[in-house]
JSON list of C-alpha atoms in Angstrom, two decimals:
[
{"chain": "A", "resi": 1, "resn": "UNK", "atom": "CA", "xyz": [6.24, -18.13, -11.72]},
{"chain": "A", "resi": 2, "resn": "UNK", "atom": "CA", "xyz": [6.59, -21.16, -14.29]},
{"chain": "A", "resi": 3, "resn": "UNK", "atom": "CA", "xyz": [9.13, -19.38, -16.28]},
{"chain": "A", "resi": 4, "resn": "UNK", "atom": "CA", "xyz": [11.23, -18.65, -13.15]},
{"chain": "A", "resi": 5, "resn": "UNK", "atom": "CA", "xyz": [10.99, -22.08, -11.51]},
{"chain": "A", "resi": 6, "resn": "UNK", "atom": "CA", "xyz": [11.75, -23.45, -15.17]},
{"chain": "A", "resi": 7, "resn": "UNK", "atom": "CA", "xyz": [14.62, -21.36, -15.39]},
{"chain": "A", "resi": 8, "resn": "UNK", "atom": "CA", "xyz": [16.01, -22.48, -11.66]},
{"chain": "A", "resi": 9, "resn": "UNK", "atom": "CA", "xyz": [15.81, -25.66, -13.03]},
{"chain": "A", "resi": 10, "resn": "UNK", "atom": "CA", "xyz": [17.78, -25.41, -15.85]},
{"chain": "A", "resi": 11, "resn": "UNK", "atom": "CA", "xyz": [14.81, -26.46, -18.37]},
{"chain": "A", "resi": 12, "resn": "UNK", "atom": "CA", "xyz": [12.40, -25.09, -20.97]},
{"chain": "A", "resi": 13, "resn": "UNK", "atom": "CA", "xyz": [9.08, -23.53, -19.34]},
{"chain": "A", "resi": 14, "resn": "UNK", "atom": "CA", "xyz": [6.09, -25.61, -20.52]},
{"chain": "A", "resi": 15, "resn": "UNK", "atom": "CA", "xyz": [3.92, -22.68, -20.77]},
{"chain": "A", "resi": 16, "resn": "UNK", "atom": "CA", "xyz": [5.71, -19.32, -22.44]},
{"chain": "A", "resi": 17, "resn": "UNK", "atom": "CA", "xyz": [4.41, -16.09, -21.45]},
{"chain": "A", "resi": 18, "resn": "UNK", "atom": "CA", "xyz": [2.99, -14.02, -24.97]},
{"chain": "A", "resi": 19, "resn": "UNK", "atom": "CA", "xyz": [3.91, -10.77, -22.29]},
{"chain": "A", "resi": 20, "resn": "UNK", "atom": "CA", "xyz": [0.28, -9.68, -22.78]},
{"chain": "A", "resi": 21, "resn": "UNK", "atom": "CA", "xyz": [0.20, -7.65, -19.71]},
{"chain": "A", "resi": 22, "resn": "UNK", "atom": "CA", "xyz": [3.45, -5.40, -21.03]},
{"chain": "A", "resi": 23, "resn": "UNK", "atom": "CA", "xyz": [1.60, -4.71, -24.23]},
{"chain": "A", "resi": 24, "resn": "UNK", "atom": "CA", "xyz": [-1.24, -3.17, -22.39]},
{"chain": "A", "resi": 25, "resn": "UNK", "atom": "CA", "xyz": [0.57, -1.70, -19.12]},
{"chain": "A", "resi": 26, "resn": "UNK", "atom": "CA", "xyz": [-0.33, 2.02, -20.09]},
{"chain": "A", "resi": 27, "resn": "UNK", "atom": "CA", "xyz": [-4.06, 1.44, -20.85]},
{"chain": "A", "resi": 28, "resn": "UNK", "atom": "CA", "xyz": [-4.51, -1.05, -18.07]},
{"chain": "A", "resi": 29, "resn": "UNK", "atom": "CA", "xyz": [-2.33, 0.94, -15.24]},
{"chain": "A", "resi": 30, "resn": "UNK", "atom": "CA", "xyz": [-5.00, 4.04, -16.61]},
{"chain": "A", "resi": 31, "resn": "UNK", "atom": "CA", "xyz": [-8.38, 1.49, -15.52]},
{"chain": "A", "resi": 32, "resn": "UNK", "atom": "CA", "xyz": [-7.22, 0.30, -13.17]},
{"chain": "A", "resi": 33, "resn": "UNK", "atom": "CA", "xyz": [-6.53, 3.79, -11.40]},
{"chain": "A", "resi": 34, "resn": "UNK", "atom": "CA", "xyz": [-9.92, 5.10, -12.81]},
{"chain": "A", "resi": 35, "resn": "UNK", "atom": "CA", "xyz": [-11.45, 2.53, -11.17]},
{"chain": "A", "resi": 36, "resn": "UNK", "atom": "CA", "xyz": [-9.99, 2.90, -7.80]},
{"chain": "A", "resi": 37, "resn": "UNK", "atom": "CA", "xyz": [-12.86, 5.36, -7.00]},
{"chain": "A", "resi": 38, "resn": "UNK", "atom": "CA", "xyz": [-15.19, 3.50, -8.65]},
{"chain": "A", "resi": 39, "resn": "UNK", "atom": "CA", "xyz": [-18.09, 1.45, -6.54]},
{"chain": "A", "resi": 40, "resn": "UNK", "atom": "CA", "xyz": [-16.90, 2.80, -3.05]},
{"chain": "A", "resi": 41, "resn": "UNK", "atom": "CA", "xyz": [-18.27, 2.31, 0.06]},
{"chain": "A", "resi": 42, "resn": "UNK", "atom": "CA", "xyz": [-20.17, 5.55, 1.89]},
{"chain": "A", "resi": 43, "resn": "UNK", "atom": "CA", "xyz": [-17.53, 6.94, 3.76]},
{"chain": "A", "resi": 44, "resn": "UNK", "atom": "CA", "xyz": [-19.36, 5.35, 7.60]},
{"chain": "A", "resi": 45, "resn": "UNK", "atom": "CA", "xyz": [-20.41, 2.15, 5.60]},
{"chain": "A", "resi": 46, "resn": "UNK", "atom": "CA", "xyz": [-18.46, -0.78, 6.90]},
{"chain": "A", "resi": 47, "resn": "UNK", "atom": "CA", "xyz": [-15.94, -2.75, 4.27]},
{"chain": "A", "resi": 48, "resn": "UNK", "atom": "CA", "xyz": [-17.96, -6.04, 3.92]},
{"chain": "A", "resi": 49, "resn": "UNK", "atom": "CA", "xyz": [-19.00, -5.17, 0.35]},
{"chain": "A", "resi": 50, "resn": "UNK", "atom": "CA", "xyz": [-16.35, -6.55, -2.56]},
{"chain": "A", "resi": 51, "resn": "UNK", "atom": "CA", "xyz": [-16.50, -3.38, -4.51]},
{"chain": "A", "resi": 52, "resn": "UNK", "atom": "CA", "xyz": [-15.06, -2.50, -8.08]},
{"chain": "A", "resi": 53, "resn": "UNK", "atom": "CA", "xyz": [-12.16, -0.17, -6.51]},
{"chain": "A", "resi": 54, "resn": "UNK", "atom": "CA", "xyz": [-11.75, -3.10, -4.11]},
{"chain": "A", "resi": 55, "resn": "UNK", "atom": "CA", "xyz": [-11.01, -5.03, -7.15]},
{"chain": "A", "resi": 56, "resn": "UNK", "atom": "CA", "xyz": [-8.96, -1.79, -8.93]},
{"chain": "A", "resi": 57, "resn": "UNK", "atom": "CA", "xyz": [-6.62, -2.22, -5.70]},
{"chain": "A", "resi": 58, "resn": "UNK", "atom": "CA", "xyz": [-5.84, -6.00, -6.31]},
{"chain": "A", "resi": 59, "resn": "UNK", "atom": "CA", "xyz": [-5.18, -6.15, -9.15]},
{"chain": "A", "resi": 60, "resn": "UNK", "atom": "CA", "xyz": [-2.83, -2.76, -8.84]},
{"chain": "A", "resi": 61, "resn": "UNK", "atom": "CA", "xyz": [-0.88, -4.66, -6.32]},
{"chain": "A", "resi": 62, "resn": "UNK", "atom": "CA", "xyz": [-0.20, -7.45, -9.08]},
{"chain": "A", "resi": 63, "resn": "UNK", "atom": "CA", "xyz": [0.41, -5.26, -11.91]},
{"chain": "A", "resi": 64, "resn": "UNK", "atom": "CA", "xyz": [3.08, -3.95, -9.35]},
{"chain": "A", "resi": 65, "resn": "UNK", "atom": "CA", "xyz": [4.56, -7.22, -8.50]},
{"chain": "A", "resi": 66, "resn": "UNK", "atom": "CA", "xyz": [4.67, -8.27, -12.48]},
{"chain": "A", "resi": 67, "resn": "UNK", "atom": "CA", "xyz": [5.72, -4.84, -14.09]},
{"chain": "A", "resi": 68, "resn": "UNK", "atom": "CA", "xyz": [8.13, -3.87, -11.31]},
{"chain": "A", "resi": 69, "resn": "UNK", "atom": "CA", "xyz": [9.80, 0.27, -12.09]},
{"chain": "A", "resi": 70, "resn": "UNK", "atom": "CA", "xyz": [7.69, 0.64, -14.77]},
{"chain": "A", "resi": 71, "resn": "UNK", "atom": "CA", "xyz": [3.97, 1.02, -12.30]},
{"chain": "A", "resi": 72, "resn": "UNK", "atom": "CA", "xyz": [6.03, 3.71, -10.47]},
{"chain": "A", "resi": 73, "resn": "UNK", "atom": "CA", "xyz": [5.90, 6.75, -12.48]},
{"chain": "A", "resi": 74, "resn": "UNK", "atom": "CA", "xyz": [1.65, 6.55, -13.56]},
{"chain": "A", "resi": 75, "resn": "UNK", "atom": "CA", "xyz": [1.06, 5.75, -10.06]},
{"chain": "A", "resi": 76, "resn": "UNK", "atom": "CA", "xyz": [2.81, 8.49, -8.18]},
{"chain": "A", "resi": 77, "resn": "UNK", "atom": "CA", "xyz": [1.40, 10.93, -10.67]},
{"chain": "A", "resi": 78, "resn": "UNK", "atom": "CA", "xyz": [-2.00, 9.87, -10.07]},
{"chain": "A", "resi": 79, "resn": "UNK", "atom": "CA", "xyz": [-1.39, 10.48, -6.18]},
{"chain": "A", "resi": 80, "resn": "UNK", "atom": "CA", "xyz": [-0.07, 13.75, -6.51]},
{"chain": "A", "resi": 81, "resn": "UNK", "atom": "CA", "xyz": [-2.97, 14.80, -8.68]},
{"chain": "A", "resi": 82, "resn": "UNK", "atom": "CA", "xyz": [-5.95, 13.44, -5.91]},
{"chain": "A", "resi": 83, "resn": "UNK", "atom": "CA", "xyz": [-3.97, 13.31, -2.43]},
{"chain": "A", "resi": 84, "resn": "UNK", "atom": "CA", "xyz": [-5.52, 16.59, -1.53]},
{"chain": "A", "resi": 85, "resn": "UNK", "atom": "CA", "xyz": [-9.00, 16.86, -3.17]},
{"chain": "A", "resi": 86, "resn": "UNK", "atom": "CA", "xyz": [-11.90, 18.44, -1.59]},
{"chain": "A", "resi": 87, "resn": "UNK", "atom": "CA", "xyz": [-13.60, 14.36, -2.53]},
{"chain": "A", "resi": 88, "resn": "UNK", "atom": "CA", "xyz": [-12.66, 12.32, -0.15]},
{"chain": "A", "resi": 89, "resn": "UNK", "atom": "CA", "xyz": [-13.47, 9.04, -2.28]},
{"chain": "A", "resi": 90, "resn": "UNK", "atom": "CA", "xyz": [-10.45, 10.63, -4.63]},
{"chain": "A", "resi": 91, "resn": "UNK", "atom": "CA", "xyz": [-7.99, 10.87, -1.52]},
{"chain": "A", "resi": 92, "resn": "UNK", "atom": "CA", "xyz": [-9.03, 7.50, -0.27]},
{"chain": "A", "resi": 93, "resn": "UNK", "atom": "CA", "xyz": [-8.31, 6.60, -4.09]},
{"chain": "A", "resi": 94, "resn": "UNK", "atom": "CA", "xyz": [-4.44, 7.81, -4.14]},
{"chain": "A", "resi": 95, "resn": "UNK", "atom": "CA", "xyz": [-3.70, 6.18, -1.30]},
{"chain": "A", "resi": 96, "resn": "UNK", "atom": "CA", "xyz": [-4.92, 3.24, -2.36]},
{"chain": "A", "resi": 97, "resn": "UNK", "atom": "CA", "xyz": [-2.81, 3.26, -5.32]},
{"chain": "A", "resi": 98, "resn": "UNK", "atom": "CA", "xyz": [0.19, 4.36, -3.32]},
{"chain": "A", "resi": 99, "resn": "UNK", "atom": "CA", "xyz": [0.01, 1.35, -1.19]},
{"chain": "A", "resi": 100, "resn": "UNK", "atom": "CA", "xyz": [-0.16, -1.26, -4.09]},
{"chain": "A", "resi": 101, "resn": "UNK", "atom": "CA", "xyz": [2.86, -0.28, -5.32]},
{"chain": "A", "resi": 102, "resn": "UNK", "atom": "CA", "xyz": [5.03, -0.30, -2.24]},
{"chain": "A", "resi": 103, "resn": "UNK", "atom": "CA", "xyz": [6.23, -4.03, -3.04]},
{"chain": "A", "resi": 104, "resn": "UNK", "atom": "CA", "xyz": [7.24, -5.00, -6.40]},
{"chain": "A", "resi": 105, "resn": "UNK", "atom": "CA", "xyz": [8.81, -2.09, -7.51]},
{"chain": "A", "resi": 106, "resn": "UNK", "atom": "CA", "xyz": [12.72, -1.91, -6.74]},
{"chain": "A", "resi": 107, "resn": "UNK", "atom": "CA", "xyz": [13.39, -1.65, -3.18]},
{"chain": "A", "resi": 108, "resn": "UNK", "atom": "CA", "xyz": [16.33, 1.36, -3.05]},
{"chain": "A", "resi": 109, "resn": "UNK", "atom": "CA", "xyz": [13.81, 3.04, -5.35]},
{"chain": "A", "resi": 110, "resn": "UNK", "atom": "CA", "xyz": [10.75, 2.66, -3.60]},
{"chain": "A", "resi": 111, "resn": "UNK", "atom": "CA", "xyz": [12.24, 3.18, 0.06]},
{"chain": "A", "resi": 112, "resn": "UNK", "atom": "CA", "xyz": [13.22, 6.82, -1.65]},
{"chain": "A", "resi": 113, "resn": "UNK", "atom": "CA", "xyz": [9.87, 7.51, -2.69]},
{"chain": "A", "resi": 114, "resn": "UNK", "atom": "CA", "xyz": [8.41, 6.01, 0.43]},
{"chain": "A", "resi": 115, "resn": "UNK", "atom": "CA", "xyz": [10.84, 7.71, 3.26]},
{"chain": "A", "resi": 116, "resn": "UNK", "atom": "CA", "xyz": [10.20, 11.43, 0.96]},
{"chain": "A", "resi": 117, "resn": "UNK", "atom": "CA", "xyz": [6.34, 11.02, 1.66]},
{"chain": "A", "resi": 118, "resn": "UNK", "atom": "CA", "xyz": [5.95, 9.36, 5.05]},
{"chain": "A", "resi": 119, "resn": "UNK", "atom": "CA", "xyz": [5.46, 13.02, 6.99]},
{"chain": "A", "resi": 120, "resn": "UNK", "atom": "CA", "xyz": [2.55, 13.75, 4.41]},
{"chain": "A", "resi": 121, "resn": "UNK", "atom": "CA", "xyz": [0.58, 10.00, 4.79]},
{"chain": "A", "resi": 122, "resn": "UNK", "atom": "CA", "xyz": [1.06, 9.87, 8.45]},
{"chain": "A", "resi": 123, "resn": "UNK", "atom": "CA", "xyz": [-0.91, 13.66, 9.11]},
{"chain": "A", "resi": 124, "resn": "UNK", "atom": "CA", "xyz": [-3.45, 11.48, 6.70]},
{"chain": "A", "resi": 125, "resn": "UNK", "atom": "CA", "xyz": [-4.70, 9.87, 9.91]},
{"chain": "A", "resi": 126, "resn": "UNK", "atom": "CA", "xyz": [-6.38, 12.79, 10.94]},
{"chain": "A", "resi": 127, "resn": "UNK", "atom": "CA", "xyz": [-8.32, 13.45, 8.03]},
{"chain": "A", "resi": 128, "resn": "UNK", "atom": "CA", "xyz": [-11.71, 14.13, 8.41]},
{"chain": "A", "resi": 129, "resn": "UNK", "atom": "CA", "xyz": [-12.37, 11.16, 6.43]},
{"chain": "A", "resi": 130, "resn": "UNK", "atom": "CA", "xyz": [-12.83, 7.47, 8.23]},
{"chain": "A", "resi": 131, "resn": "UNK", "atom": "CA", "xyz": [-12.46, 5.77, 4.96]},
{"chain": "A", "resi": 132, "resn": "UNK", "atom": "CA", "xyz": [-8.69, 8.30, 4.32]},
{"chain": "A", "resi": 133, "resn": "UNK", "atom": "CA", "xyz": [-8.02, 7.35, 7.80]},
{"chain": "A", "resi": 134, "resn": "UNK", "atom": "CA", "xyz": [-8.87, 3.53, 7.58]},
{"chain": "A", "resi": 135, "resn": "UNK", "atom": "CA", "xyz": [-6.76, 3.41, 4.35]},
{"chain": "A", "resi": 136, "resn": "UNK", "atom": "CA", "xyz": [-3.94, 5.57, 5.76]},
{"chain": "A", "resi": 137, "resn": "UNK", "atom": "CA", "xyz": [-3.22, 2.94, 8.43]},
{"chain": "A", "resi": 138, "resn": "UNK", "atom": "CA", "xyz": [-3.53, 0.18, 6.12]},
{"chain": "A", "resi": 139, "resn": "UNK", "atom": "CA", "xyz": [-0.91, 1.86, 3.77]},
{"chain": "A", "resi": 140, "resn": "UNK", "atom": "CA", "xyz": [1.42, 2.13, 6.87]},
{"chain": "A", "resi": 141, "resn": "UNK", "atom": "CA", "xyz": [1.17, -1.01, 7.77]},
{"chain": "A", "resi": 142, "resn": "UNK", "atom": "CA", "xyz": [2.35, -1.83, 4.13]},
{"chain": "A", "resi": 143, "resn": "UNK", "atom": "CA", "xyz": [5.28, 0.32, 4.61]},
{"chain": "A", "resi": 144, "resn": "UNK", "atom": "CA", "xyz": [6.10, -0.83, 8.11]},
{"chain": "A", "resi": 145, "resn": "UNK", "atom": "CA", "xyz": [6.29, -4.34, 6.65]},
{"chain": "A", "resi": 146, "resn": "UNK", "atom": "CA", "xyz": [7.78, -3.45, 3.36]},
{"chain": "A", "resi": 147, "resn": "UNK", "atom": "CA", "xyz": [10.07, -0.98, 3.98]},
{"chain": "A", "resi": 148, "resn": "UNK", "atom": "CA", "xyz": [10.64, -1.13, 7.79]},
{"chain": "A", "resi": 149, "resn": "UNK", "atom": "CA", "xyz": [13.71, 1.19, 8.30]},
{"chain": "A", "resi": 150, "resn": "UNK", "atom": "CA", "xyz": [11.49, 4.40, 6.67]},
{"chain": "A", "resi": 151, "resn": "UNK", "atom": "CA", "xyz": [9.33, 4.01, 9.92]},
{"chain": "A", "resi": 152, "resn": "UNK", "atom": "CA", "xyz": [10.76, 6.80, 12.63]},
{"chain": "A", "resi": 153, "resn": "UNK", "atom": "CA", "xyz": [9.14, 5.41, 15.86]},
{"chain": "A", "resi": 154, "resn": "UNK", "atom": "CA", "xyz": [9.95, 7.95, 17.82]},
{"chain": "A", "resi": 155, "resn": "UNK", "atom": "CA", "xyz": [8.20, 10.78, 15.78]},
{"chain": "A", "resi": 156, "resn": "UNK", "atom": "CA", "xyz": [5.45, 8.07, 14.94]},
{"chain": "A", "resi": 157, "resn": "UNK", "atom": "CA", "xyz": [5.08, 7.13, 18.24]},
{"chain": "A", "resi": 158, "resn": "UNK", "atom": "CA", "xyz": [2.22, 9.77, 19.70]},
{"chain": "A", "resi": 159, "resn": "UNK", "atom": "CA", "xyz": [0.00, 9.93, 16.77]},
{"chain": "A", "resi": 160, "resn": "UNK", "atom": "CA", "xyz": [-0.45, 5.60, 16.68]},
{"chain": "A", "resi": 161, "resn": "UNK", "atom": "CA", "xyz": [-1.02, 5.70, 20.27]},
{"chain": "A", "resi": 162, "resn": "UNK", "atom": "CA", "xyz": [-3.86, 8.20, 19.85]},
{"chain": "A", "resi": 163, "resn": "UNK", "atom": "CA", "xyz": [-5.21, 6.40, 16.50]},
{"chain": "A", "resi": 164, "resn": "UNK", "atom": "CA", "xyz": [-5.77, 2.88, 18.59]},
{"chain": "A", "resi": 165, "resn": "UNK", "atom": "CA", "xyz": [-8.97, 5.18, 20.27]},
{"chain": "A", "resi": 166, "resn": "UNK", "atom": "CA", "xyz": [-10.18, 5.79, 16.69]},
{"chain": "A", "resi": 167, "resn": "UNK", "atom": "CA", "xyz": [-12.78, 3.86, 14.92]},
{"chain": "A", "resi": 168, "resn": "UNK", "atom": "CA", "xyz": [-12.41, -0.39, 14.98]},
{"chain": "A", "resi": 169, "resn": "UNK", "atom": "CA", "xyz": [-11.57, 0.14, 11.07]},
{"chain": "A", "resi": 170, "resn": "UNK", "atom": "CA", "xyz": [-8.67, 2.75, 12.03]},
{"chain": "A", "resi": 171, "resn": "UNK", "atom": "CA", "xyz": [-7.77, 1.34, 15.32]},
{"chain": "A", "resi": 172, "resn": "UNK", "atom": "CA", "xyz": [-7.18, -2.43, 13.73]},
{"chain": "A", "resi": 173, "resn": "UNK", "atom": "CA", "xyz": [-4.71, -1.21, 10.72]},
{"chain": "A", "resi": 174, "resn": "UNK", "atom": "CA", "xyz": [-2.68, 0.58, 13.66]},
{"chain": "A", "resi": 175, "resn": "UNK", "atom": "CA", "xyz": [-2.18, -2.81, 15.18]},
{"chain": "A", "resi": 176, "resn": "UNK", "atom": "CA", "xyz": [-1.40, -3.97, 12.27]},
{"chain": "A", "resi": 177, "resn": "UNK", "atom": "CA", "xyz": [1.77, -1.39, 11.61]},
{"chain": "A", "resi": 178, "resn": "UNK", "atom": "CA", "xyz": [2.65, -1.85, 15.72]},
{"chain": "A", "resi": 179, "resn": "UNK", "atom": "CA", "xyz": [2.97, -5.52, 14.65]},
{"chain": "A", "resi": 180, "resn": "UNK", "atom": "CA", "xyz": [4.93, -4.68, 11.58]},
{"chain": "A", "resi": 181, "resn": "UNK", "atom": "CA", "xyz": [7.17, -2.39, 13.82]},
{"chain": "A", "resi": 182, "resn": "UNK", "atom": "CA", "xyz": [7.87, -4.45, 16.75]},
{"chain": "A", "resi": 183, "resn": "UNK", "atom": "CA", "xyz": [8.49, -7.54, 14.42]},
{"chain": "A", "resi": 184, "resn": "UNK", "atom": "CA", "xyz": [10.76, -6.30, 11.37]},
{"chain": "A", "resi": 185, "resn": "UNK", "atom": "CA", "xyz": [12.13, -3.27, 12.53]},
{"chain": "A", "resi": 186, "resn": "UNK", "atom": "CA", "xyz": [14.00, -5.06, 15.58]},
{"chain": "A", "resi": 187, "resn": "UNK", "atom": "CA", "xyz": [18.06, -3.80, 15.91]},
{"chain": "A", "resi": 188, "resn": "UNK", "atom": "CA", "xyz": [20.13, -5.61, 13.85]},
{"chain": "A", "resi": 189, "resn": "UNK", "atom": "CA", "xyz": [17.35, -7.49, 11.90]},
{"chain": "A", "resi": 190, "resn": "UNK", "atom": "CA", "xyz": [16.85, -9.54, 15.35]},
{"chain": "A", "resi": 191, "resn": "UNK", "atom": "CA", "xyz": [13.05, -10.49, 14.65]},
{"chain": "A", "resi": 192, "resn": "UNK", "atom": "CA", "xyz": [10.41, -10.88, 16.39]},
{"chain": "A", "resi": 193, "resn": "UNK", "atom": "CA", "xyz": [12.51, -13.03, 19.20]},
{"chain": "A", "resi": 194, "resn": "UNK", "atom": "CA", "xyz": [14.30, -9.68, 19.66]},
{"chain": "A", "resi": 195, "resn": "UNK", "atom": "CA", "xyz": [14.83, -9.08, 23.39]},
{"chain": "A", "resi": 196, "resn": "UNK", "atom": "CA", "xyz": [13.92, -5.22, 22.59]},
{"chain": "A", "resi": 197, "resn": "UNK", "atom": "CA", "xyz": [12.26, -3.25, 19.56]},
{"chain": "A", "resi": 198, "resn": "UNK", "atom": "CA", "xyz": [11.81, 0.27, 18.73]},
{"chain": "A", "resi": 199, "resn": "UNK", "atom": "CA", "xyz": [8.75, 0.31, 20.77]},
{"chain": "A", "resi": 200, "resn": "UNK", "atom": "CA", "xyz": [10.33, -0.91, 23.65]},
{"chain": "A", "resi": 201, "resn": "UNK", "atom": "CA", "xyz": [10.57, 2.56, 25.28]},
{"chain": "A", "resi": 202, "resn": "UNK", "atom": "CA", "xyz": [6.65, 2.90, 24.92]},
{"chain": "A", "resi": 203, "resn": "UNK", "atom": "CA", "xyz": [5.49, -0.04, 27.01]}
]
């Protein structure tokens, strides 16, 4: 941020970045996934405990914001390897991951990624997990808010409406993505002054 508002400016950054971060992307994109199913929560246990996969996540979500295309390729492998296992802790983890990533990254090349895989996290709100569930809505509402024109209302419609019965945890995060819907993804960009949205038809 102080090189780039140095740089607008036209002058010399006071502080210059020793790129410490890009020397150790590979080990520290490795931890930090690790450690994404580190210290979780019991799957009913409610999410007022800072935990170390909490932690994983955040910083994740900076890594993606600071190393851009390069977070893509480690972190997609690492879903594809635990977005189906029999632990739920390790599907709770890849979404996790998945969701860090959505913003930072280039946008043609994440909406690709993101529009390819949307079918496959959405059924994710009926796993048997709360936590997979929980997380599943929170990734969407990432997407809706990232990526807004991925989001197929109409086939999403059903399955959000039915979700807002689910647990608080579940039910809150599909809010969230109806807010992210009705707000960004108005015709034409309109906002959230838009005299319809894609949800329109639904109310």
């Amino acid at each position: 941020d102080i090189e780039r508002e140095a740089r607008s400016n036209g002058t010399p950054p006071e502080i210059q970045s020793r790129n410490f971060i890009y020397q150790a992307k590979s080990s520290l994109i490795v931890l930090m996934l690790q450690s994404l199913t580190r210290g979780q929560k019991d799957d009913e246990e409610e999410e007022d405990t800072y935990s170390i996969a909490m932690a994983a996540q955040g910083c994740l979500q900076l890594l993606a914001q600071l190393l851009g295309d390069d977070i893509i390729e480690p972190v997609v492998s690492f879903v594809g390897a635990n977005f189906r296992d029999q632990d739920w802790r390790k599907r709770e983890a890849a979404i996790l991951a998945y969701g860090s990533i959505v913003e930072g990254p280039s946008e043609d090349r994440m909406r690709q990624i993101v529009a390819g895989s949307l079918a496959e996290l959405t059924a994710a709100l009926k796993d048997t997990s709360l936590s997979v569930r929980d997380t599943t809505a929170w990734m969407l509402g990432r997407i809706a808010a990232t990526h807004p024109e991925v989001m197929n209302v109409p086939a999403l419609a059903s399955l959000l409406g039915e979700k807002l019965s689910d647990h608080p945890r579940v039910a809150a995060n599909i809010c969230y993505v109806l807010h992210c819907i009705a707000e960004q993804a108005s015709p034409g960009g309109a906002g959230p002054h838009a005299a319809t949205t894609p949800l329109s038809p639904y109310f």
